[in-house]
PDB file of C-alpha atoms in Angstrom:
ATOM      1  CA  UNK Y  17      43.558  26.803 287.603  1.00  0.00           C
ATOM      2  CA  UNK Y  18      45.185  29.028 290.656  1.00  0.00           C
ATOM      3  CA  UNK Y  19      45.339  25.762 293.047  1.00  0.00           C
ATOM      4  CA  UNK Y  20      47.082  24.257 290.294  1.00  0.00           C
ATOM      5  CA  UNK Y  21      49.155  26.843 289.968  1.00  0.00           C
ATOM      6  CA  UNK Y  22      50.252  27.181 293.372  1.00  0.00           C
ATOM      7  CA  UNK Y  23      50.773  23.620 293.623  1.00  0.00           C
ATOM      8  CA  UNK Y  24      53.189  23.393 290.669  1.00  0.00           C
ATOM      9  CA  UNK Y  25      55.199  26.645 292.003  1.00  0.00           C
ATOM     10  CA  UNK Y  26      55.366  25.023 295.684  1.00  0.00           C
ATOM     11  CA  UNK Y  27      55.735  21.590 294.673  1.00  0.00           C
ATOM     12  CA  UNK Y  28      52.444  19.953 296.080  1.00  0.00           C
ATOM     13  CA  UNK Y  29      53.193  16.519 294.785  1.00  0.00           C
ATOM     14  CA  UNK Y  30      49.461  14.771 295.671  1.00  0.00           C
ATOM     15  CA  UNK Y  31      46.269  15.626 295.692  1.00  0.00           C
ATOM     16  CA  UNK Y  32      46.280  14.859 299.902  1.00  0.00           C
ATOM     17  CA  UNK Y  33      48.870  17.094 299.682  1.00  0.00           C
ATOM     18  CA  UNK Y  34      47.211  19.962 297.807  1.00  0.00           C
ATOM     19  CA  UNK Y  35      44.486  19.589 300.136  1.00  0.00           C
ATOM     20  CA  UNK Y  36      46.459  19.568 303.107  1.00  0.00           C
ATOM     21  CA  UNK Y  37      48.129  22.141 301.611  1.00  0.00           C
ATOM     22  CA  UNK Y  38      45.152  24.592 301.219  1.00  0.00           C
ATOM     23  CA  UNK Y  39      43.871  24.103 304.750  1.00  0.00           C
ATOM     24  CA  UNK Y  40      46.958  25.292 305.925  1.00  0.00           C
ATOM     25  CA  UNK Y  41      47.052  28.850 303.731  1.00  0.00           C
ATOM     26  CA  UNK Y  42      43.489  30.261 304.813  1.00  0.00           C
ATOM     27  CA  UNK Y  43      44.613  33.616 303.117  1.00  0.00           C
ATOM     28  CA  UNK Y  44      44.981  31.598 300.098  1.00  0.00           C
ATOM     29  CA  UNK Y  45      41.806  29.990 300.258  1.00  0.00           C
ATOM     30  CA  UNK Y  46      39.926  33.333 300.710  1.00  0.00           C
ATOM     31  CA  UNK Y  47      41.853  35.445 297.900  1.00  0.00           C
ATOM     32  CA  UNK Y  48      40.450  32.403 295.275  1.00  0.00           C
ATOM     33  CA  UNK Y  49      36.854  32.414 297.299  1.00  0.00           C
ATOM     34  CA  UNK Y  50      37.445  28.929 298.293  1.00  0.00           C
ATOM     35  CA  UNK Y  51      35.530  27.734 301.004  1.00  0.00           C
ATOM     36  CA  UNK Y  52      36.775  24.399 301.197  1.00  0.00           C
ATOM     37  CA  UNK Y  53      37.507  21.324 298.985  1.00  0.00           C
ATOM     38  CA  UNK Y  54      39.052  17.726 299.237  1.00  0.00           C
ATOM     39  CA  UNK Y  55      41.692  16.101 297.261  1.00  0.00           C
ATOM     40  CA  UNK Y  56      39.334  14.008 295.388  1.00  0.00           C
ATOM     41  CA  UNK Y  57      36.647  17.053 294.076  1.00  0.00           C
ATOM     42  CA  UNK Y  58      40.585  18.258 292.866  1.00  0.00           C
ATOM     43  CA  UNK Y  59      40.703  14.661 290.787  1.00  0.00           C
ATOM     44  CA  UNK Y  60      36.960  14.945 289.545  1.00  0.00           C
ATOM     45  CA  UNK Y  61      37.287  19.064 288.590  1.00  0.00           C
ATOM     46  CA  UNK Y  62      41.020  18.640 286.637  1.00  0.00           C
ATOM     47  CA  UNK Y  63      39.295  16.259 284.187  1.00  0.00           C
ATOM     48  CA  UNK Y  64      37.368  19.630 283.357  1.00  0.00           C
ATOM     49  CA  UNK Y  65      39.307  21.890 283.427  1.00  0.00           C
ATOM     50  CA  UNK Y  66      40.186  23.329 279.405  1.00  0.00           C
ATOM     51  CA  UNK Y  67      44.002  23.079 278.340  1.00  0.00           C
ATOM     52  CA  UNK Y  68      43.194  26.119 276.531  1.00  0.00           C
ATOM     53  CA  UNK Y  69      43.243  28.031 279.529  1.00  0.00           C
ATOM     54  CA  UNK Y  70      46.913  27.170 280.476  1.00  0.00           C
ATOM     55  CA  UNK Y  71      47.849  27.853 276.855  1.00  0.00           C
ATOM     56  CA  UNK Y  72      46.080  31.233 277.042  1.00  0.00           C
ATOM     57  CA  UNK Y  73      47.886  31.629 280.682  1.00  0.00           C
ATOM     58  CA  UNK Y  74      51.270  31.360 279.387  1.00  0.00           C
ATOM     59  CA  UNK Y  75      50.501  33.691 276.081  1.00  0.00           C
ATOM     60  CA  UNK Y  76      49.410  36.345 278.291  1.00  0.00           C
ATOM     61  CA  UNK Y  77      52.734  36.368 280.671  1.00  0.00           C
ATOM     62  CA  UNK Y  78      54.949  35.901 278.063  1.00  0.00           C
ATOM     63  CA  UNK Y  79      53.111  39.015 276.700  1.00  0.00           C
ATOM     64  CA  UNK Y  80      54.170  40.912 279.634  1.00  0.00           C
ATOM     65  CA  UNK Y  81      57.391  39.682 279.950  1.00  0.00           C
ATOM     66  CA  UNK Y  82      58.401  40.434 276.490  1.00  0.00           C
ATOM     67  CA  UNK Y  83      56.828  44.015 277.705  1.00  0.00           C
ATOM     68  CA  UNK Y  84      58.874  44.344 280.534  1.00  0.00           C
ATOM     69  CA  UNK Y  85      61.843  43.081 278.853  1.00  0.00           C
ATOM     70  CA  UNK Y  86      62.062  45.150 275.113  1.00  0.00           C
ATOM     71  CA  UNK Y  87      64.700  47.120 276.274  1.00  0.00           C
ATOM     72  CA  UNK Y  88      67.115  44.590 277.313  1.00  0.00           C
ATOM     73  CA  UNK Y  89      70.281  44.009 275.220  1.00  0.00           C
ATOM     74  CA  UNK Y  90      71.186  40.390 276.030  1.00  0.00           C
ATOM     75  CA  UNK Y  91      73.916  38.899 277.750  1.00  0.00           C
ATOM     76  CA  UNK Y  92      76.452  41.321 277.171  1.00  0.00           C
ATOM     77  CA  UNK Y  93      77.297  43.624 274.629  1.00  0.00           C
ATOM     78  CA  UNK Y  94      79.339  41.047 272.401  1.00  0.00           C
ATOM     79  CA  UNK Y  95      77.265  38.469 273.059  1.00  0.00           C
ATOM     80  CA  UNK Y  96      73.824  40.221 272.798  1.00  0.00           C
ATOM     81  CA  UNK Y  97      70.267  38.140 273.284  1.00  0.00           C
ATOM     82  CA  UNK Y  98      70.259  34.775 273.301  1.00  0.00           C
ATOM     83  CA  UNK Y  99      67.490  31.852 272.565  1.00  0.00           C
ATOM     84  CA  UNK Y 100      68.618  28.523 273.742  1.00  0.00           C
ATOM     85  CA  UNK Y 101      66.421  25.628 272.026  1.00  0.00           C
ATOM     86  CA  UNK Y 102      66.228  22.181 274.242  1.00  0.00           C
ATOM     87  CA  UNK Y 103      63.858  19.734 274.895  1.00  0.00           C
ATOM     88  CA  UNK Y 104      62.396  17.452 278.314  1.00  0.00           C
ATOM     89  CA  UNK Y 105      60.245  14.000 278.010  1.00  0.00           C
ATOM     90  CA  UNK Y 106      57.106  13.479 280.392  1.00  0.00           C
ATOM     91  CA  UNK Y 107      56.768   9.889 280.524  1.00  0.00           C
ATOM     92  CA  UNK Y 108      52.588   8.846 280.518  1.00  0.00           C
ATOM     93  CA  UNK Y 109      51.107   5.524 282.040  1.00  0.00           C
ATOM     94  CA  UNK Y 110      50.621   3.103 278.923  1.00  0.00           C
ATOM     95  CA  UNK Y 111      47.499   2.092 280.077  1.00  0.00           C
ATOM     96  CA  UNK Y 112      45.979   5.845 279.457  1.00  0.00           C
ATOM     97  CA  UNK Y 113      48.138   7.156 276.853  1.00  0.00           C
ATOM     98  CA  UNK Y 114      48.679   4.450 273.883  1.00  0.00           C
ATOM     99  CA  UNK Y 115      48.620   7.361 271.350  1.00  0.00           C
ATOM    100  CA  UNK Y 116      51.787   8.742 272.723  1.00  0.00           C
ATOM    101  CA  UNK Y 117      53.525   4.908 272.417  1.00  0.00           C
ATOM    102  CA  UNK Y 118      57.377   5.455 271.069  1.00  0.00           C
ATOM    103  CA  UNK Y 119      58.733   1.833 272.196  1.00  0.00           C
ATOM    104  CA  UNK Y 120      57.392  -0.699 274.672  1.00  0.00           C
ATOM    105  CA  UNK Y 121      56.562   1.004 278.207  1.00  0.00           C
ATOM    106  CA  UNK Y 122      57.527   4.119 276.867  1.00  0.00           C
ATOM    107  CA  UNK Y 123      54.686   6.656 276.407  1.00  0.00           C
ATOM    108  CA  UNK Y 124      56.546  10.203 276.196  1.00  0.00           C
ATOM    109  CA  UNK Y 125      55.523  13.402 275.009  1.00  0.00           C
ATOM    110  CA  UNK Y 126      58.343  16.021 274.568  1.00  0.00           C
ATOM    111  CA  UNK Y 127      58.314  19.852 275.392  1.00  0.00           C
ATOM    112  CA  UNK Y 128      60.290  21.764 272.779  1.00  0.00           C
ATOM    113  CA  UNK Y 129      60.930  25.233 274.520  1.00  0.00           C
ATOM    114  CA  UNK Y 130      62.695  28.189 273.268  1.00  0.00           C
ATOM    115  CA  UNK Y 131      64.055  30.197 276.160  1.00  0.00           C
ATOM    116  CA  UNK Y 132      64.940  33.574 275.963  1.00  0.00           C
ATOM    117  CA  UNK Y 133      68.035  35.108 277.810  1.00  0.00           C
ATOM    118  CA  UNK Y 134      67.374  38.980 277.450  1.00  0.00           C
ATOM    119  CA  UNK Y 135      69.992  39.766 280.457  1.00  0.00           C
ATOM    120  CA  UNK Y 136      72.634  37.798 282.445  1.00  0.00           C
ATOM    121  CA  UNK Y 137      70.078  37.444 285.123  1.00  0.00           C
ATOM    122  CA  UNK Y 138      66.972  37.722 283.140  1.00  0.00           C
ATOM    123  CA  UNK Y 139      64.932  34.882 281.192  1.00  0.00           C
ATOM    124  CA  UNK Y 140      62.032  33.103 280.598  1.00  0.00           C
ATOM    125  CA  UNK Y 141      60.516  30.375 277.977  1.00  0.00           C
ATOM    126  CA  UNK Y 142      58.511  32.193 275.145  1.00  0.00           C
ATOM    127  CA  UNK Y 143      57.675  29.680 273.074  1.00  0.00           C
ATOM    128  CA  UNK Y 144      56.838  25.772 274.452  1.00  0.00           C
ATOM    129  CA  UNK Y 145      55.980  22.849 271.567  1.00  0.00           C
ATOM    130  CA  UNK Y 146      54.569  20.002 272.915  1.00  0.00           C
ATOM    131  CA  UNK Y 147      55.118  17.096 270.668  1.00  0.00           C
ATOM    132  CA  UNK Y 148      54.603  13.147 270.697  1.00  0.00           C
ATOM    133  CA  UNK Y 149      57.930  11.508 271.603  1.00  0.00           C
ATOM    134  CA  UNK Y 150      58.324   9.598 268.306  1.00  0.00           C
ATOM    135  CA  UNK Y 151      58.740  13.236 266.838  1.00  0.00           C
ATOM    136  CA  UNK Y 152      62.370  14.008 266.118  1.00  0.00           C
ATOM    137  CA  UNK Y 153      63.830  17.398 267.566  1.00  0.00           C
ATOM    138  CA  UNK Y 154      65.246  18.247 264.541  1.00  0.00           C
ATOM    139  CA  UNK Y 155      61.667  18.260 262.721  1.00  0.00           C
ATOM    140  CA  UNK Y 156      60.437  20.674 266.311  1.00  0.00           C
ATOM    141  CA  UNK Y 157      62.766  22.881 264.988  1.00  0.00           C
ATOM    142  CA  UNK Y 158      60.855  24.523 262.394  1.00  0.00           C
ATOM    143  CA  UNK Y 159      58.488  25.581 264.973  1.00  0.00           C
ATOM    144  CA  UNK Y 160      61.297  27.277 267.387  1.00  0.00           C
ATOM    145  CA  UNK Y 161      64.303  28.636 265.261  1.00  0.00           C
ATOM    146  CA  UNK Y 162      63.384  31.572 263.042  1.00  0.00           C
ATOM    147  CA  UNK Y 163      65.516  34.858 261.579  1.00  0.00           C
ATOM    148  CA  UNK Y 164      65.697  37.081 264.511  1.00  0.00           C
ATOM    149  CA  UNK Y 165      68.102  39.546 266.106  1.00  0.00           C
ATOM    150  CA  UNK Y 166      69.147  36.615 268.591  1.00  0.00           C
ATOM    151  CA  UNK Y 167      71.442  34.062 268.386  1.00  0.00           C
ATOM    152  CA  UNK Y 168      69.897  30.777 268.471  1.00  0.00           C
ATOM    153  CA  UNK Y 169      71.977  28.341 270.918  1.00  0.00           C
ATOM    154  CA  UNK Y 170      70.972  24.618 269.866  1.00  0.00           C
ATOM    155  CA  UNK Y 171      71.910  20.881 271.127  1.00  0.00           C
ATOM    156  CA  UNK Y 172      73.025  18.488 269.142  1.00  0.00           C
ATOM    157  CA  UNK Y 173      69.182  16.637 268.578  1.00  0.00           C
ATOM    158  CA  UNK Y 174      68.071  20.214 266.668  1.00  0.00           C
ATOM    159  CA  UNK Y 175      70.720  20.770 263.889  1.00  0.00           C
ATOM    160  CA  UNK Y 176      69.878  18.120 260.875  1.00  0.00           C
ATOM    161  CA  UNK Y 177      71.649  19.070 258.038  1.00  0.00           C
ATOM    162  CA  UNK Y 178      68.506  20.415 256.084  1.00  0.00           C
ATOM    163  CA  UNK Y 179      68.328  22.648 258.872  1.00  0.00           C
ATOM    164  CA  UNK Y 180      71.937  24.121 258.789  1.00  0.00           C
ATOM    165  CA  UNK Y 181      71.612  24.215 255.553  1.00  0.00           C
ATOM    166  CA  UNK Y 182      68.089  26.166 255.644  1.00  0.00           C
ATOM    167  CA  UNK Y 183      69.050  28.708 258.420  1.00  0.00           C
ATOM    168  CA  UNK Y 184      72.741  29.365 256.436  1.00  0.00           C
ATOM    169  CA  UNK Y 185      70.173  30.413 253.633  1.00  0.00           C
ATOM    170  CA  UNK Y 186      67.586  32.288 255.766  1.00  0.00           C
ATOM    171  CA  UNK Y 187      70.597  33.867 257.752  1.00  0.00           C
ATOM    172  CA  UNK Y 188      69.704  32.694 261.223  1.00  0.00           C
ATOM    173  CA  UNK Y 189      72.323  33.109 263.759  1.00  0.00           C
ATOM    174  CA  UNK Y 190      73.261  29.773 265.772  1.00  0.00           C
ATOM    175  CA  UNK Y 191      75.687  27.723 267.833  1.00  0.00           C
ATOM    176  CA  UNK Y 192      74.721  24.437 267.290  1.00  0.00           C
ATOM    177  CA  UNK Y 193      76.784  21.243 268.661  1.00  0.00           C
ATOM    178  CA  UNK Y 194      76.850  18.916 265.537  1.00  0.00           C
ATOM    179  CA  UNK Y 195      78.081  15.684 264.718  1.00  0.00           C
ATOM    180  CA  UNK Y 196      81.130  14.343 263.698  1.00  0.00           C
ATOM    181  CA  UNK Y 197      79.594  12.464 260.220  1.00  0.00           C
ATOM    182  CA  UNK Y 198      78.936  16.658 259.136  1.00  0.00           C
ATOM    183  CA  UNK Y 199      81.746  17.258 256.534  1.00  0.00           C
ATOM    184  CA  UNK Y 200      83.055  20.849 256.157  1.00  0.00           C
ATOM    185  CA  UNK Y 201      85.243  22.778 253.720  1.00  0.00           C
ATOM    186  CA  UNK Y 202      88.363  24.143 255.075  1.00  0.00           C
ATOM    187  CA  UNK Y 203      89.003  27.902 254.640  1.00  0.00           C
ATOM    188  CA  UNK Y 204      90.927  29.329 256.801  1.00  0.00           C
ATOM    189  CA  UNK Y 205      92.104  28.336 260.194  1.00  0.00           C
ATOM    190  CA  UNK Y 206      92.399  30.455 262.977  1.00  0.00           C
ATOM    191  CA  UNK Y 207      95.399  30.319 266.420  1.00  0.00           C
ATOM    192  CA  UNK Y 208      94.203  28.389 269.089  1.00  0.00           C
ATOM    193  CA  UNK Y 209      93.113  30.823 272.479  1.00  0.00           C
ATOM    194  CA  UNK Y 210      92.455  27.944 274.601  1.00  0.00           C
ATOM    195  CA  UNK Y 211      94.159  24.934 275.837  1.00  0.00           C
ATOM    196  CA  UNK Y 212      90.648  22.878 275.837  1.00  0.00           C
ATOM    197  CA  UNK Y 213      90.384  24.046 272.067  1.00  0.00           C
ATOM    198  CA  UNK Y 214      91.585  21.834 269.298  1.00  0.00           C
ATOM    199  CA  UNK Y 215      90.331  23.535 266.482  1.00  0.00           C
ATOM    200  CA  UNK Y 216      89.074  26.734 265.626  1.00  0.00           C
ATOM    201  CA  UNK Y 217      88.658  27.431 261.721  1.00  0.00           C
ATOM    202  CA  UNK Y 218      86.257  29.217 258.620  1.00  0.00           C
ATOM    203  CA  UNK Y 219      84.589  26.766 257.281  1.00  0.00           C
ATOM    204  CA  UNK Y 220      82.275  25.833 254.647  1.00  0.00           C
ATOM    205  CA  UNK Y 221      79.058  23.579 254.961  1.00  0.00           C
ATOM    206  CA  UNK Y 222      77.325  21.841 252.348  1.00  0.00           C
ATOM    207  CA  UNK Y 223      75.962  23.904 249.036  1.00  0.00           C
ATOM    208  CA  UNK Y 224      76.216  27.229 251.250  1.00  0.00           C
ATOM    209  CA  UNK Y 225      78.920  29.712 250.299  1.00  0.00           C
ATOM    210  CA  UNK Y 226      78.322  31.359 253.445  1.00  0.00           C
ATOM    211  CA  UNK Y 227      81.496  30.833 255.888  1.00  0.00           C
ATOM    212  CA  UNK Y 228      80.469  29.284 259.089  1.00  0.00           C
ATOM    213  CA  UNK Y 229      83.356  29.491 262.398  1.00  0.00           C
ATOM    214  CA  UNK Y 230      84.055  25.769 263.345  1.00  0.00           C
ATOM    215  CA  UNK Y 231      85.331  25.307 267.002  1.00  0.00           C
ATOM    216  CA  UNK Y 232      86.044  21.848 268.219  1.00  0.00           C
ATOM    217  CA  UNK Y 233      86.847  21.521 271.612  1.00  0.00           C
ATOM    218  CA  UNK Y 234      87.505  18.431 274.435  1.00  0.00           C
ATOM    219  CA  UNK Y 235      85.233  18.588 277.506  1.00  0.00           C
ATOM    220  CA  UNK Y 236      85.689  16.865 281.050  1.00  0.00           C
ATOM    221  CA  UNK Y 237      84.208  13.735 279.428  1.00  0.00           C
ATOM    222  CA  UNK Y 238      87.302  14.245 276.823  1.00  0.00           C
TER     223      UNK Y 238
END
C-alpha cells in the first residue's frame, strides 16, 4: 500500500519505473522494511492487495483533516465554506472490464467527489463515489449533497429538477449551473453590477414557494 502510495504522489507511471524508482530511495526502502522487489512481484502482489484498505486509508485522513480543519470559516466571511460537487471518468480496457460497458470501447467508471474548501488556501475531498459510467450524475447526487452549513457549488450534470426541487424543500444551499429548458417564475428583478451579467433576478422554481436568485451571465465562450 505505501509503494503505491508513493508512486501515485510522485507519479511513477510503470511498474519498471516503480522499481527503478525504489532502488534509487534506499531510505525509502528501509522506513517500509523493504529489502528489495521487482516490478513484476509489484504486478503479482496488487492483485492482492484489499480495496478496503484504500477506502479505510482515505476515512482515516479525512478524519484528521476534518480535525485539523473544524475551526475554519470558509472562504471568506460572506462567502463562508464551500463543497464543490464534480465528477472524472477512468476509462478500463474492454477486454477486463465488460461490467463497466457504457457504449462500444467505452468502459468508464466515474468518481463523484465532494470537495471541501474550509479556507482560501485550504481543501481536500471528503467524500469520493465511485460509480459505473452509465450512472447519471444527477442520480450520484443523493450520495454527495446533503443540508449542511456549506454551500454546495454544483455543475450542470448534478442539478435534475427532482433535485432542485428536493434540496429547495430540504433547504440545502447551492449554486448550481442549470439548463436553459428549466422554467422559472419571475419575481423581482434586481440592477445589473456587471457588464458580463445579463440577468440577475428572484425567482421562483417549480412547486417551491421558496425564492431562488437567478443570475445569467455570458462567458468567454459567449
Amino acid at each position: 500500500m505505501k509503494i503505491f502510495v508513493a508512486a501515485h504522489l510522485d507519479n511513477w507511471k510503470s511498474y519498471s519505473d516503480i522499481e527503478e524508482k525504489l532502488y534509487a530511495n534506499p531510505d525509502f526502502c528501509k522506513s517500509i522494511n523493504l529489502s528489495s522487489i521487482s516490478g513484476s512481484q509489484i504486478s503479482r502482489r496488487i492483485n492482492e492487495l484489499p480495496t478496503e484498505w484504500a477506502q479505510d486509508l482515505f476515512l482515516r485522513v479525512v478524519h484528521i483533516l476534518q480535525d485539523l480543519t473544524k475551526g475554519f470559516k470558509g472562504v471568506s466571511p460572506e462567502v463562508g465554506l464551500l463543497k464543490i460537487i464534480d465528477s472524472t471518468h477512468l476509462k478500463l480496457p474492454p477486454e477486463l472490464c465488460d461490467w463497466a460497458y457504457v457504449t462500444k470501447g467505452w468502459n468508464v467508471v466515474k468518481m463523484h467527489t465532494r470537495l471541501v474548501v474550509v479556507s482560501d488556501d485550504t481543501y481536500y475531498p471528503d467524500k469520493i463515489v465511485p460509480l459505473t459510467g452509465i450512472v447519471s450524475d444527477f442520480e450520484s447526487a443523493n450520495f454527495l449533497v446533503e443540508k449542511s452549513e456549506a454551500t454546495f457549488l454544483v455543475d450542470r450534470g448534478f442539478p435534475s429538477k427532482e433535485n432542485l426541487q428536493k434540496w429547495l424543500e430540504e433547504g440545502v444551499f447551492f449554486v448550481a449551473r442549470i439548463t436553459k429548458s428549466l422554467k422559472v417564475t419571475s419575481l423581482e428583478e434586481y440592477e445589473i453590477s456587471h457588464p458580463a451579467i445579463i440577468r440577475d433576478a428572484r425567482v421562483l422554481f417549480g412547486k417551491s414557494q421558496k425564492p431562488i436568485r437567478l443570475v445569467e451571465f455570458r462567458d468567454e465562450e459567449q
